[in-house]
Amino acid sequence: MSDLNGQTIVIIGGSSGIGFAVATQALRSRASHVIMASSSSQKVDNALKRLDALIRQSGLIAHVTGKVLDMKDSNQIRAFFSEIGQLDHLVITSGDPPILGPFKTLDLDQARGSFDTRFWGAAVAAQSAQLKKGGSIVLTVGTVIKKPEPGWALVTGQAGATDSLTRGLAVDLAPIRVNIIAPGYVNTELWDTVPQDAREKMLQEAADKLPVKHVASADEIAEAYLFCMKCGFIAGETLHVNGGQT
Ligand SMILES: NC(=O)c1ccc[n+]([C@@H]2O[C@H](COP(=O)([O-])OP(=O)(O)OC[C@H]3O[C@@H](n4cnc5c(N)ncnc54)[C@H](OP(=O)(O)O)[C@@H]3O)[C@@H](O)[C@H]2O)c1
């Protein structure tokens, strides 16, 4: 089996949820350097402490660096990659809360911002990252690209653009491999803004409708990112990891 022995993995959005789970699994797959970034210094510091503790407790030979980076800011993204130099794999899981609601009443000017973070942020990062031979990029969308819920029209448009970007990049950046993960419901900090009772009800209802009868843990989704990094024969693909939702 291949692993990430000695490799440098950059995870933008690595301070919580799916990105944090990718960071822990990359370390367990023997990555030598994990660089984790997100926009809040407090969240980055906190994640750094948890990952350092994992390295100590598991006796891993690796180190972790945390950096503050706002994916809305193209200049920050360019400076970030220029500072870190060469890397093996770039994972992007960052995403601000989606702008949802009945399409006719959505504030479209406000909603433009999510394209900055999620579409343009990914494009600028893919252009700036200095990936080594054999390297890859793994982006993130959601099940919405196949099965939008009412009120998700704009998110669906943005996610579809990022999904298509993946295939374009897989051609333009070849032989660097570019893939994208479309998770279904995942129990992460993303849902922390929903009050606890409502959150539990929502996730339970989602679980009941799924063939697998549970919503995903961040670790279950992280497996797909690890696969895309390790498997040298996957390129330009969207991996749907949604418990059978679609
Ligand atoms: N959880 C689900 O059910 C689910 C389902 C389908 C798709 N997804 C997608 O999967 C991705 C990861 O979700 P998650 O559940 O892991 O959410 P999460 O726990 O909230 O993680 C999101 C990460 O993105 C970072 N982030 C947010 N805005 C950023 C910005 N402007 N610049 C840089 N980093 C930023 C956050 O840190 P800071 O706050 O420090 O910036 C955090 O590290 C998201 O794109 C989400 O839309 C999630």
mmCIF file of C-alpha atoms and ligand atoms in Angstrom, residues 12-19 37-40 43 69-72 93-96 117-118 140-143 183-186 188-191, ligand 1:
data_model
loop_
_atom_site.group_PDB
_atom_site.id
_atom_site.type_symbol
_atom_site.label_atom_id
_atom_site.label_comp_id
_atom_site.label_asym_id
_atom_site.label_seq_id
_atom_site.Cartn_x
_atom_site.Cartn_y
_atom_site.Cartn_z
ATOM 1 C CA ILE A 12 -6.652 24.950 3.745
ATOM 2 C CA GLY A 13 -9.617 24.590 6.090
ATOM 3 C CA GLY A 14 -7.616 22.170 8.252
ATOM 4 C CA SER A 15 -8.493 23.819 11.558
ATOM 5 C CA SER A 16 -11.785 21.948 11.957
ATOM 6 C CA GLY A 17 -14.186 19.334 10.592
ATOM 7 C CA ILE A 18 -13.225 17.394 7.483
ATOM 8 C CA GLY A 19 -9.931 19.279 6.987
ATOM 9 C CA ALA A 37 -4.458 27.019 7.398
ATOM 10 C CA SER A 38 -7.703 28.868 8.001
ATOM 11 C CA SER A 39 -8.910 32.404 8.616
ATOM 12 C CA SER A 40 -9.181 32.442 12.427
ATOM 13 C CA LYS A 43 -8.925 28.074 15.500
ATOM 14 C CA LEU A 69 -5.102 32.566 5.607
ATOM 15 C CA ASP A 70 -8.337 34.078 4.303
ATOM 16 C CA MET A 71 -9.409 32.400 1.054
ATOM 17 C CA LYS A 72 -11.314 35.557 0.093
ATOM 18 C CA THR A 93 -11.909 22.126 2.538
ATOM 19 C CA SER A 94 -12.393 25.779 3.505
ATOM 20 C CA GLY A 95 -15.857 27.164 3.132
ATOM 21 C CA ASP A 96 -17.828 29.943 4.727
ATOM 22 C CA THR A 117 -13.914 32.046 -1.067
ATOM 23 C CA ARG A 118 -14.898 28.802 -2.719
ATOM 24 C CA THR A 140 -14.416 20.084 -1.930
ATOM 25 C CA VAL A 141 -18.051 20.556 -2.943
ATOM 26 C CA GLY A 142 -21.145 18.728 -1.682
ATOM 27 C CA THR A 143 -24.011 16.437 -2.697
ATOM 28 C CA PRO A 183 -19.610 14.793 0.793
ATOM 29 C CA GLY A 184 -23.161 14.281 1.990
ATOM 30 C CA TYR A 185 -24.196 15.096 5.572
ATOM 31 C CA VAL A 186 -21.161 15.161 7.873
ATOM 32 C CA THR A 188 -18.754 18.587 11.982
ATOM 33 C CA GLU A 189 -18.364 22.029 13.540
ATOM 34 C CA LEU A 190 -20.040 23.393 10.371
ATOM 35 C CA TRP A 191 -23.402 22.756 12.024
HETATM 36 N N1 LIG B 1 -20.400 19.171 7.081
HETATM 37 C C1 LIG B 1 -21.210 18.840 6.053
HETATM 38 O O1 LIG B 1 -22.314 18.274 6.247
HETATM 39 C C2 LIG B 1 -20.785 19.139 4.631
HETATM 40 C C3 LIG B 1 -21.509 18.569 3.587
HETATM 41 C C4 LIG B 1 -21.138 18.824 2.268
HETATM 42 C C5 LIG B 1 -20.082 19.673 2.010
HETATM 43 N N2 LIG B 1 -19.396 20.250 3.054
HETATM 44 C C6 LIG B 1 -18.302 21.161 2.714
HETATM 45 O O2 LIG B 1 -17.083 20.601 3.186
HETATM 46 C C7 LIG B 1 -16.184 21.671 3.538
HETATM 47 C C8 LIG B 1 -15.669 21.431 4.939
HETATM 48 O O3 LIG B 1 -16.788 21.420 5.802
HETATM 49 P P1 LIG B 1 -16.686 21.043 7.332
HETATM 50 O O4 LIG B 1 -17.924 20.315 7.657
HETATM 51 O O5 LIG B 1 -15.352 20.457 7.619
HETATM 52 O O6 LIG B 1 -16.809 22.509 7.972
HETATM 53 P P2 LIG B 1 -16.023 23.237 9.146
HETATM 54 O O7 LIG B 1 -15.735 22.289 10.258
HETATM 55 O O8 LIG B 1 -16.803 24.470 9.432
HETATM 56 O O9 LIG B 1 -14.623 23.616 8.468
HETATM 57 C C9 LIG B 1 -14.499 24.663 7.567
HETATM 58 C C10 LIG B 1 -13.067 25.150 7.586
HETATM 59 O O10 LIG B 1 -12.945 26.211 6.651
HETATM 60 C C11 LIG B 1 -12.262 27.296 7.261
HETATM 61 N N3 LIG B 1 -12.678 28.525 6.595
HETATM 62 C C12 LIG B 1 -13.917 29.105 6.555
HETATM 63 N N4 LIG B 1 -13.874 30.272 5.866
HETATM 64 C C13 LIG B 1 -12.565 30.404 5.444
HETATM 65 C C14 LIG B 1 -11.880 31.388 4.703
HETATM 66 N N5 LIG B 1 -12.497 32.478 4.226
HETATM 67 N N6 LIG B 1 -10.553 31.219 4.473
HETATM 68 C C15 LIG B 1 -9.900 30.128 4.952
HETATM 69 N N7 LIG B 1 -10.492 29.173 5.676
HETATM 70 C C16 LIG B 1 -11.819 29.300 5.911
HETATM 71 C C17 LIG B 1 -12.705 27.203 8.724
HETATM 72 O O11 LIG B 1 -11.804 27.838 9.618
HETATM 73 P P3 LIG B 1 -11.892 29.424 9.979
HETATM 74 O O12 LIG B 1 -13.242 29.672 10.559
HETATM 75 O O13 LIG B 1 -10.751 29.587 10.934
HETATM 76 O O14 LIG B 1 -11.633 30.153 8.719
HETATM 77 C C18 LIG B 1 -12.632 25.705 8.929
HETATM 78 O O15 LIG B 1 -11.297 25.286 9.154
HETATM 79 C C19 LIG B 1 -16.981 22.981 3.383
HETATM 80 O O16 LIG B 1 -16.648 23.544 2.154
HETATM 81 C C20 LIG B 1 -18.431 22.517 3.406
HETATM 82 O O17 LIG B 1 -19.274 23.402 2.711
HETATM 83 C C21 LIG B 1 -19.711 19.976 4.349
#
